[in-house]
Amino acid sequence: MKVLVVNAGSSSIKYQVFDMTDESVLAKGLVDRVGIPGTSLKHEPTGKDEVIIKKDLPDHTEGMKLVFEVLVNPEYGCIKSMDEIGAVGHRVVHGGEEFASSVVIDDHVKKVIKDCFDIAPLHNPPNLMGIEACQSLMPNVPHVVVFDTAFHQTMEAANYMYALPYDVYEKFRVRRYGFHGTSHFYVSHRAAEMLGKPYEDCKIITLHLGNGASMAAIKGGKVVDTSMGFTPLEGLVMGTRSGDIDPAIVFYLMDKLEMNSSEANSYFNKKSGMLGLSGVSNDLRDILAAAKTGNTRAQIALAVYYNKVKGYIGNYIAKLNGCDCLVFTAGVGENAADIRESVCSDLDYLGIKIDAEKNNVRGKEVDVAAADSKVRIFVIPTNEELVIARDTFQLATK
Ligand code: AMP
């Protein structure tokens, strides 16, 4: 069976086509600026040249129509007809408390996705638009949803409750959910294979360090804790998100900077983090380069970043009562050797020692720990699309 994986954002649609007989990728691509003038589609068929198509598209349905045309194009397509696609897998960010695993989409699932609009306003509405666009164009195949929050649903109340009046949890579901679950799931399973131990016997700390960043502590096959919370704003310092701060700063700055709640939301999500702190960029490559030339704010931003990650490593080793491995993944984790080295420096008391020479790698599955490190340190490129394709295939063939 061939499976189409779709990840629809507010103005973008990412897609991949998998042949599930060998899990190979037949093509992948991105439609950018959907609904904004200057829409473009970049299509990368495996083994053929990349194709770029520029055509303004008003909405996700028109975006998906163009994707379908490209997929069956005789020259650069990867299938003869859309009938070859046996199922579609969709990424959805928030599944609330109801879903701890992937599900076939029906009216109830769509209602749950809608019920979470309130708590994931940037993500769930476009995710649902992508689902509805695909369903209208492919009404006769199963559509499956894979939630970013699902893997973290194994967390216990000790780690998912905030110390707020209990009724805000009961009335408004204010609790910690965690995100990037599909990535933490994928890399932690690969890590168990690299450790050569059953997954259920492992204590794993995963570090998904990208523009958005989160960590997870996994024990006995379950997420014990994760750094993102009610929304993806909590936790580590990110490209443009503040991560953990004293909540009193929010109302203090709303007052001082005369911001309403939506302006404040944007301030802490889009203007803070490494961008706000360094004043250079949200991209760690630019910040590392600036720090090397003596830019003090870039140096401080990096010091804050490392400190926060180290703090979570200590926190999670305490909560797991030990650790078999750290796993670095996503844009920064997979590619930035100097960041991995700084994060792991001076942690030998916790049994963490990195080998600078082995660590000089990018985007490969490798153990970069020193021979005498008690904790293994893995670099594992994430593959969220493969998890979505596998879950979709499994549910569609059940
Ligand atoms: P992601 O969100 O996982 O796609 O990661 C994107 C981020 O990875 C970019 O914003 C960069 O900050 C970061 N990145 C990618 N390559 C490198 C690198 N070689 N060194 C440092 N950061 C990198």
Short mmCIF file of C-alpha atoms and ligand atoms in Angstrom, two decimals:
data_model
loop_
_atom_site.label_atom_id
_atom_site.label_comp_id
_atom_site.label_asym_id
_atom_site.label_seq_id
_atom_site.Cartn_x
_atom_site.Cartn_y
_atom_site.Cartn_z
CA MET A 1 0.00 0.00 0.00
CA LYS A 2 1.06 3.58 -0.64
CA VAL A 3 0.42 6.11 2.09
CA LEU A 4 0.28 9.88 1.75
CA VAL A 5 1.43 11.82 4.82
CA VAL A 6 0.18 15.40 5.14
CA ASN A 7 1.28 18.10 7.58
CA ALA A 8 -0.82 21.21 7.02
CA GLY A 9 0.24 24.45 8.68
CA SER A 10 -1.47 27.84 8.55
CA SER A 11 0.09 28.74 5.19
CA SER A 12 1.95 25.57 4.23
CA ILE A 13 1.35 21.94 3.33
CA LYS A 14 4.16 19.39 3.68
CA TYR A 15 3.65 15.98 2.14
CA GLN A 16 5.41 12.64 1.63
CA VAL A 17 4.38 9.51 -0.23
CA PHE A 18 5.55 6.20 1.24
CA ASP A 19 5.53 2.77 -0.34
CA MET A 20 4.80 0.65 2.73
CA THR A 21 6.10 -2.56 1.16
CA ASP A 22 9.60 -1.34 2.06
CA GLU A 23 8.80 2.00 3.77
CA SER A 24 10.61 3.86 1.00
CA VAL A 25 9.81 7.52 0.28
CA LEU A 26 8.59 7.95 -3.31
CA ALA A 27 8.35 11.75 -3.17
CA LYS A 28 8.11 14.61 -0.76
CA GLY A 29 7.34 18.27 -1.04
CA LEU A 30 6.16 21.54 0.40
CA VAL A 31 3.52 24.03 -0.69
CA ASP A 32 4.47 27.35 0.81
CA ARG A 33 2.46 30.59 1.18
CA VAL A 34 -0.97 28.98 0.75
CA GLY A 35 -3.53 31.79 0.70
CA ILE A 36 -0.79 34.44 0.39
CA PRO A 37 0.38 35.87 -2.95
CA GLY A 38 3.52 34.08 -4.16
CA THR A 39 2.50 30.47 -3.45
CA SER A 40 5.09 27.94 -4.55
CA LEU A 41 5.28 24.17 -4.53
CA LYS A 42 8.61 22.40 -4.22
CA HIS A 43 8.35 18.74 -5.20
CA GLU A 44 11.19 16.26 -4.68
CA PRO A 45 10.56 12.93 -6.38
CA THR A 46 13.06 10.28 -5.25
CA GLY A 47 15.67 9.69 -7.95
CA LYS A 48 14.45 12.56 -10.14
CA ASP A 49 15.15 16.28 -10.28
CA GLU A 50 13.32 18.62 -7.94
CA VAL A 51 10.47 20.65 -9.46
CA ILE A 52 9.30 24.11 -8.40
CA ILE A 53 5.86 25.34 -9.44
CA LYS A 54 4.73 28.90 -8.77
CA LYS A 55 0.96 29.42 -8.77
CA ASP A 56 -1.15 31.48 -6.38
CA LEU A 57 -3.56 29.25 -4.43
CA PRO A 58 -6.36 30.66 -2.31
CA ASP A 59 -6.75 27.83 0.20
CA HIS A 60 -5.70 24.36 1.39
CA THR A 61 -8.14 22.56 -0.94
CA GLU A 62 -6.54 24.23 -3.97
CA GLY A 63 -3.12 23.49 -2.45
CA MET A 64 -3.96 19.79 -2.09
CA LYS A 65 -5.37 19.71 -5.66
CA LEU A 66 -2.01 20.94 -6.94
CA VAL A 67 -0.18 18.33 -4.83
CA PHE A 68 -2.37 15.59 -6.37
CA GLU A 69 -1.67 16.88 -9.90
CA VAL A 70 2.06 16.83 -9.21
CA LEU A 71 1.99 13.33 -7.68
CA VAL A 72 0.44 11.83 -10.85
CA ASN A 73 2.40 13.95 -13.36
CA PRO A 74 3.82 11.56 -16.02
CA GLU A 75 7.18 13.34 -15.99
CA TYR A 76 7.97 14.03 -12.34
CA GLY A 77 5.13 12.30 -10.46
CA CYS A 78 5.59 9.16 -8.38
CA ILE A 79 2.28 7.34 -8.97
CA LYS A 80 0.06 6.74 -12.01
CA SER A 81 -3.22 7.59 -10.31
CA MET A 82 -4.42 8.77 -6.91
CA ASP A 83 -6.21 5.39 -6.63
CA GLU A 84 -2.80 3.96 -5.69
CA ILE A 85 -2.94 5.86 -2.38
CA GLY A 86 -4.56 3.49 0.11
CA ALA A 87 -4.68 5.83 3.11
CA VAL A 88 -3.75 9.33 4.23
CA GLY A 89 -2.02 10.16 7.52
CA HIS A 90 -2.40 13.66 8.99
CA ARG A 91 -0.33 15.35 11.65
CA VAL A 92 -2.40 17.23 14.20
CA VAL A 93 -0.74 19.11 17.02
CA HIS A 94 -3.31 18.88 19.82
CA GLY A 95 -5.49 15.91 20.69
CA GLY A 96 -6.33 17.06 24.21
CA GLU A 97 -6.67 14.35 26.82
CA GLU A 98 -8.75 12.01 24.74
CA PHE A 99 -6.17 10.43 22.44
CA ALA A 100 -3.11 8.54 23.60
CA SER A 101 -2.56 7.01 20.15
CA SER A 102 -3.39 7.54 16.49
CA VAL A 103 -6.97 7.08 15.25
CA VAL A 104 -9.00 6.81 12.06
CA ILE A 105 -10.75 10.16 11.57
CA ASP A 106 -14.51 10.29 12.06
CA ASP A 107 -16.88 13.06 13.10
CA HIS A 108 -16.04 12.62 16.78
CA VAL A 109 -12.28 12.90 16.13
CA LYS A 110 -12.90 16.09 14.15
CA LYS A 111 -14.95 17.46 17.03
CA VAL A 112 -12.07 16.80 19.46
CA ILE A 113 -9.65 18.56 17.07
CA LYS A 114 -12.08 21.51 16.96
CA ASP A 115 -12.53 21.51 20.73
CA CYS A 116 -8.77 22.07 20.98
CA PHE A 117 -8.82 25.17 18.69
CA ASP A 118 -8.95 27.25 21.82
CA ILE A 119 -5.75 25.83 23.28
CA ALA A 120 -3.86 25.37 19.99
CA PRO A 121 -5.11 28.31 17.90
CA LEU A 122 -2.09 28.44 15.61
CA HIS A 123 -1.98 24.75 14.80
CA ASN A 124 -5.25 22.85 15.07
CA PRO A 125 -7.34 25.04 12.71
CA PRO A 126 -4.94 24.66 9.75
CA ASN A 127 -4.42 20.97 10.61
CA LEU A 128 -8.19 20.45 10.31
CA MET A 129 -8.28 22.48 7.08
CA GLY A 130 -5.72 20.05 5.64
CA ILE A 131 -7.82 17.06 6.73
CA GLU A 132 -11.01 18.46 5.25
CA ALA A 133 -9.29 19.40 1.99
CA CYS A 134 -7.90 15.87 1.61
CA GLN A 135 -11.15 14.19 2.62
CA SER A 136 -13.08 16.19 0.03
CA LEU A 137 -10.62 15.12 -2.66
CA MET A 138 -10.17 11.51 -1.45
CA PRO A 139 -13.45 10.56 0.24
CA ASN A 140 -13.06 6.81 -0.23
CA VAL A 141 -9.83 6.07 1.67
CA PRO A 142 -9.23 6.00 5.42
CA HIS A 143 -7.77 9.18 6.88
CA VAL A 144 -5.77 8.78 10.08
CA VAL A 145 -4.65 11.40 12.56
CA VAL A 146 -1.40 11.27 14.52
CA PHE A 147 -1.35 13.72 17.43
CA ASP A 148 1.77 15.50 18.70
CA THR A 149 0.39 15.22 22.22
CA ALA A 150 -0.52 11.50 22.16
CA PHE A 151 2.81 9.98 23.26
CA HIS A 152 2.92 12.23 26.34
CA GLN A 153 -0.48 11.08 27.58
CA THR A 154 1.30 8.45 29.70
CA MET A 155 2.49 11.25 32.02
CA GLU A 156 1.10 11.03 35.51
CA ALA A 157 -0.68 13.81 37.37
CA ALA A 158 2.49 14.51 39.38
CA ASN A 159 4.03 15.86 36.20
CA TYR A 160 1.06 17.11 34.21
CA MET A 161 -0.76 19.15 36.85
CA TYR A 162 0.02 22.81 37.50
CA ALA A 163 -0.32 24.15 41.02
CA LEU A 164 -3.42 26.16 40.13
CA PRO A 165 -6.94 25.89 41.54
CA TYR A 166 -8.10 22.40 40.58
CA ASP A 167 -11.25 23.62 38.88
CA VAL A 168 -9.31 25.24 36.00
CA TYR A 169 -8.19 21.73 35.13
CA GLU A 170 -11.73 20.39 35.38
CA LYS A 171 -13.39 23.28 33.57
CA PHE A 172 -10.78 24.36 31.04
CA ARG A 173 -8.38 21.36 30.84
CA VAL A 174 -5.48 23.57 31.93
CA ARG A 175 -2.71 21.00 32.42
CA ARG A 176 0.58 20.04 30.82
CA TYR A 177 0.25 18.14 27.51
CA GLY A 178 3.68 18.17 25.85
CA PHE A 179 4.36 18.33 22.11
CA HIS A 180 6.77 16.87 19.49
CA GLY A 181 5.47 13.50 20.77
CA THR A 182 5.92 11.74 17.42
CA SER A 183 9.57 12.75 17.31
CA HIS A 184 10.25 11.74 20.93
CA PHE A 185 8.51 8.42 20.20
CA TYR A 186 10.59 7.73 17.08
CA VAL A 187 14.02 8.61 18.44
CA SER A 188 13.47 6.91 21.81
CA HIS A 189 12.56 3.64 20.04
CA ARG A 190 15.64 3.90 17.83
CA ALA A 191 17.72 4.61 20.94
CA ALA A 192 16.49 1.41 22.62
CA GLU A 193 17.55 -0.50 19.50
CA MET A 194 20.98 1.15 19.63
CA LEU A 195 21.25 0.27 23.34
CA GLY A 196 20.31 -3.33 22.47
CA LYS A 197 17.74 -3.40 25.28
CA PRO A 198 13.94 -3.86 25.34
CA TYR A 199 12.29 -0.42 25.16
CA GLU A 200 10.46 -1.06 28.43
CA ASP A 201 13.78 -1.55 30.27
CA CYS A 202 15.32 1.75 29.15
CA LYS A 203 15.67 5.14 30.81
CA ILE A 204 15.97 7.64 27.98
CA ILE A 205 16.21 11.43 27.81
CA THR A 206 15.33 12.81 24.36
CA LEU A 207 16.36 16.31 23.29
CA HIS A 208 14.37 17.57 20.29
CA LEU A 209 16.31 20.78 19.66
CA GLY A 210 15.01 22.63 16.61
CA ASN A 211 13.53 26.07 16.16
CA GLY A 212 10.91 24.79 18.60
CA ALA A 213 12.56 22.63 21.25
CA SER A 214 11.48 20.16 23.88
CA MET A 215 12.88 17.35 25.99
CA ALA A 216 11.28 14.19 27.34
CA ALA A 217 12.14 11.72 30.08
CA ILE A 218 11.04 8.19 29.19
CA LYS A 219 11.06 5.16 31.48
CA GLY A 220 9.42 1.76 31.16
CA GLY A 221 8.18 2.77 27.70
CA LYS A 222 6.24 5.73 29.13
CA VAL A 223 6.81 9.47 29.14
CA VAL A 224 7.51 10.48 32.73
CA ASP A 225 7.88 14.17 31.97
CA THR A 226 8.35 16.56 29.07
CA SER A 227 9.37 20.20 28.93
CA MET A 228 6.53 21.73 26.89
CA GLY A 229 3.29 22.18 28.80
CA PHE A 230 -0.20 23.53 28.22
CA THR A 231 1.20 25.04 25.01
CA PRO A 232 4.53 24.74 23.17
CA LEU A 233 5.71 27.92 24.94
CA GLU A 234 6.86 26.24 28.16
CA GLY A 235 10.26 24.72 28.75
CA LEU A 236 13.53 25.26 26.90
CA VAL A 237 14.68 28.51 25.33
CA MET A 238 13.65 28.30 21.66
CA GLY A 239 14.24 30.24 18.45
CA THR A 240 11.59 32.85 19.23
CA ARG A 241 9.84 31.45 22.33
CA SER A 242 10.86 32.38 25.85
CA GLY A 243 10.39 28.96 27.45
CA ASP A 244 10.05 28.94 31.26
CA ILE A 245 9.77 32.37 32.85
CA ASP A 246 8.25 33.78 36.00
CA PRO A 247 4.55 34.15 35.03
CA ALA A 248 4.44 37.51 36.80
CA ILE A 249 6.60 38.89 33.97
CA VAL A 250 3.64 38.44 31.63
CA PHE A 251 1.30 40.82 33.45
CA TYR A 252 4.17 43.18 34.35
CA LEU A 253 5.14 43.59 30.67
CA MET A 254 1.53 43.72 29.49
CA ASP A 255 1.27 46.76 31.70
CA LYS A 256 4.64 48.35 30.85
CA LEU A 257 4.48 47.70 27.09
CA GLU A 258 0.72 48.28 26.90
CA MET A 259 0.01 44.92 25.30
CA ASN A 260 -3.33 43.14 25.18
CA SER A 261 -3.42 39.36 25.60
CA SER A 262 -2.99 38.55 21.93
CA GLU A 263 -0.05 40.98 21.64
CA ALA A 264 1.50 39.41 24.73
CA ASN A 265 1.00 35.95 23.25
CA SER A 266 2.85 37.03 20.14
CA TYR A 267 5.57 38.76 22.22
CA PHE A 268 6.47 35.63 24.19
CA ASN A 269 6.04 33.26 21.22
CA LYS A 270 7.55 35.24 18.36
CA LYS A 271 9.81 37.98 19.70
CA SER A 272 11.50 36.26 22.62
CA GLY A 273 13.81 33.26 22.94
CA MET A 274 17.16 33.30 21.17
CA LEU A 275 15.98 36.05 18.80
CA GLY A 276 14.96 38.44 21.55
CA LEU A 277 17.92 37.67 23.77
CA SER A 278 20.65 37.83 21.12
CA GLY A 279 19.11 40.48 18.86
CA VAL A 280 20.88 38.59 16.06
CA SER A 281 18.52 35.91 14.77
CA ASN A 282 16.39 32.95 15.80
CA ASP A 283 18.78 30.68 13.89
CA LEU A 284 21.46 29.19 16.12
CA ARG A 285 23.93 29.14 13.23
CA ASP A 286 23.84 32.95 13.09
CA ILE A 287 24.07 33.23 16.86
CA LEU A 288 27.06 30.85 17.07
CA ALA A 289 28.82 32.86 14.35
CA ALA A 290 28.08 36.16 16.12
CA ALA A 291 29.28 34.78 19.46
CA LYS A 292 32.57 33.76 17.84
CA THR A 293 33.14 37.31 16.65
CA GLY A 294 32.68 38.60 20.20
CA ASN A 295 28.97 39.60 20.19
CA THR A 296 28.20 39.66 23.93
CA ARG A 297 24.44 39.30 23.61
CA ALA A 298 24.90 36.25 21.38
CA GLN A 299 27.28 34.78 23.97
CA ILE A 300 24.78 35.40 26.78
CA ALA A 301 21.94 33.89 24.71
CA LEU A 302 23.96 30.72 24.16
CA ALA A 303 24.91 30.53 27.85
CA VAL A 304 21.22 30.79 28.83
CA TYR A 305 20.31 28.14 26.24
CA TYR A 306 22.93 25.64 27.46
CA ASN A 307 22.07 26.28 31.07
CA LYS A 308 18.39 25.57 30.51
CA VAL A 309 19.07 22.29 28.66
CA LYS A 310 21.53 21.18 31.36
CA GLY A 311 18.96 22.00 34.03
CA TYR A 312 16.42 19.72 32.36
CA ILE A 313 18.99 16.93 32.02
CA GLY A 314 19.60 17.08 35.78
CA ASN A 315 15.87 17.31 36.48
CA TYR A 316 15.13 14.28 34.31
CA ILE A 317 17.99 12.15 35.64
CA ALA A 318 16.53 12.76 39.09
CA LYS A 319 12.99 11.86 37.94
CA LEU A 320 14.18 8.74 36.10
CA ASN A 321 16.59 7.81 38.90
CA GLY A 322 19.31 7.28 36.30
CA CYS A 323 19.68 7.39 32.55
CA ASP A 324 20.88 4.99 29.83
CA CYS A 325 21.20 7.58 27.09
CA LEU A 326 20.66 11.12 25.92
CA VAL A 327 19.32 11.44 22.38
CA PHE A 328 19.94 14.59 20.32
CA THR A 329 17.58 15.20 17.41
CA ALA A 330 15.97 17.90 15.15
CA GLY A 331 17.73 20.76 13.33
CA VAL A 332 20.05 21.79 16.15
CA GLY A 333 20.41 18.40 17.84
CA GLU A 334 21.28 16.59 14.63
CA ASN A 335 23.59 19.20 13.10
CA ALA A 336 25.22 21.39 15.74
CA ALA A 337 28.23 19.54 17.16
CA ASP A 338 29.36 22.56 19.19
CA ILE A 339 25.96 22.86 20.85
CA ARG A 340 25.91 19.15 21.76
CA GLU A 341 29.41 19.53 23.18
CA SER A 342 28.54 22.60 25.28
CA VAL A 343 25.33 21.00 26.59
CA CYS A 344 27.22 17.86 27.66
CA SER A 345 30.25 19.64 29.13
CA ASP A 346 30.87 19.45 32.88
CA LEU A 347 28.25 16.76 33.42
CA ASP A 348 30.73 13.98 34.27
CA TYR A 349 29.32 13.86 37.83
CA LEU A 350 26.11 12.59 36.19
CA GLY A 351 28.04 10.04 34.11
CA ILE A 352 27.83 12.10 30.89
CA LYS A 353 31.04 12.50 28.86
CA ILE A 354 31.08 13.39 25.18
CA ASP A 355 33.90 12.45 22.78
CA ALA A 356 34.74 15.60 20.80
CA GLU A 357 36.07 13.65 17.83
CA LYS A 358 33.10 11.24 17.53
CA ASN A 359 30.80 14.21 18.03
CA ASN A 360 32.06 15.83 14.84
CA VAL A 361 29.11 14.49 12.81
CA ARG A 362 25.91 15.81 11.22
CA GLY A 363 22.62 14.10 10.60
CA LYS A 364 23.78 10.52 11.21
CA GLU A 365 22.76 7.88 13.73
CA VAL A 366 25.81 7.62 15.95
CA ASP A 367 26.95 7.26 19.56
CA VAL A 368 29.13 10.27 20.38
CA ALA A 369 29.79 9.42 24.03
CA ALA A 370 33.32 8.85 25.30
CA ALA A 371 34.21 5.19 25.89
CA ASP A 372 34.10 5.70 29.68
CA SER A 373 30.79 7.65 29.69
CA LYS A 374 28.20 5.88 31.86
CA VAL A 375 25.43 7.46 29.80
CA ARG A 376 25.44 6.88 26.01
CA ILE A 377 24.96 10.04 23.91
CA PHE A 378 23.18 9.37 20.62
CA VAL A 379 22.58 11.59 17.63
CA ILE A 380 19.46 10.25 15.88
CA PRO A 381 17.83 12.07 12.95
CA THR A 382 14.11 12.20 13.66
CA ASN A 383 11.52 10.84 11.25
CA GLU A 384 8.04 11.92 12.27
CA GLU A 385 6.63 11.22 8.79
CA LEU A 386 7.66 7.56 9.00
CA VAL A 387 5.83 7.18 12.33
CA ILE A 388 2.72 8.78 10.76
CA ALA A 389 2.98 6.49 7.71
CA ARG A 390 3.38 3.38 9.91
CA ASP A 391 0.44 4.26 12.17
CA THR A 392 -1.71 5.09 9.14
CA PHE A 393 -0.83 1.84 7.40
CA GLN A 394 -1.49 -0.16 10.54
CA LEU A 395 -4.88 1.42 11.22
CA ALA A 396 -5.91 1.31 7.55
CA THR A 397 -5.17 -2.42 7.25
CA LYS A 398 -6.60 -3.44 10.62
P1 AMP B 1 13.98 22.37 12.95
O1 AMP B 1 12.99 23.25 13.64
O2 AMP B 1 14.13 21.02 13.57
O3 AMP B 1 13.77 22.30 11.45
O4 AMP B 1 15.40 23.08 13.13
C1 AMP B 1 15.70 24.29 12.50
C2 AMP B 1 16.81 25.00 13.25
O5 AMP B 1 17.97 24.17 13.30
C3 AMP B 1 17.30 26.26 12.57
O6 AMP B 1 16.55 27.39 12.96
C4 AMP B 1 18.72 26.39 13.08
O7 AMP B 1 18.70 27.17 14.28
C5 AMP B 1 19.10 24.99 13.51
N1 AMP B 1 20.26 24.44 12.78
C6 AMP B 1 20.27 23.72 11.64
N2 AMP B 1 21.54 23.38 11.33
C7 AMP B 1 22.34 23.87 12.29
C8 AMP B 1 23.75 23.88 12.54
N3 AMP B 1 24.60 23.26 11.73
N4 AMP B 1 24.20 24.52 13.64
C9 AMP B 1 23.35 25.14 14.47
N5 AMP B 1 22.01 25.16 14.31
C10 AMP B 1 21.52 24.55 13.22
#
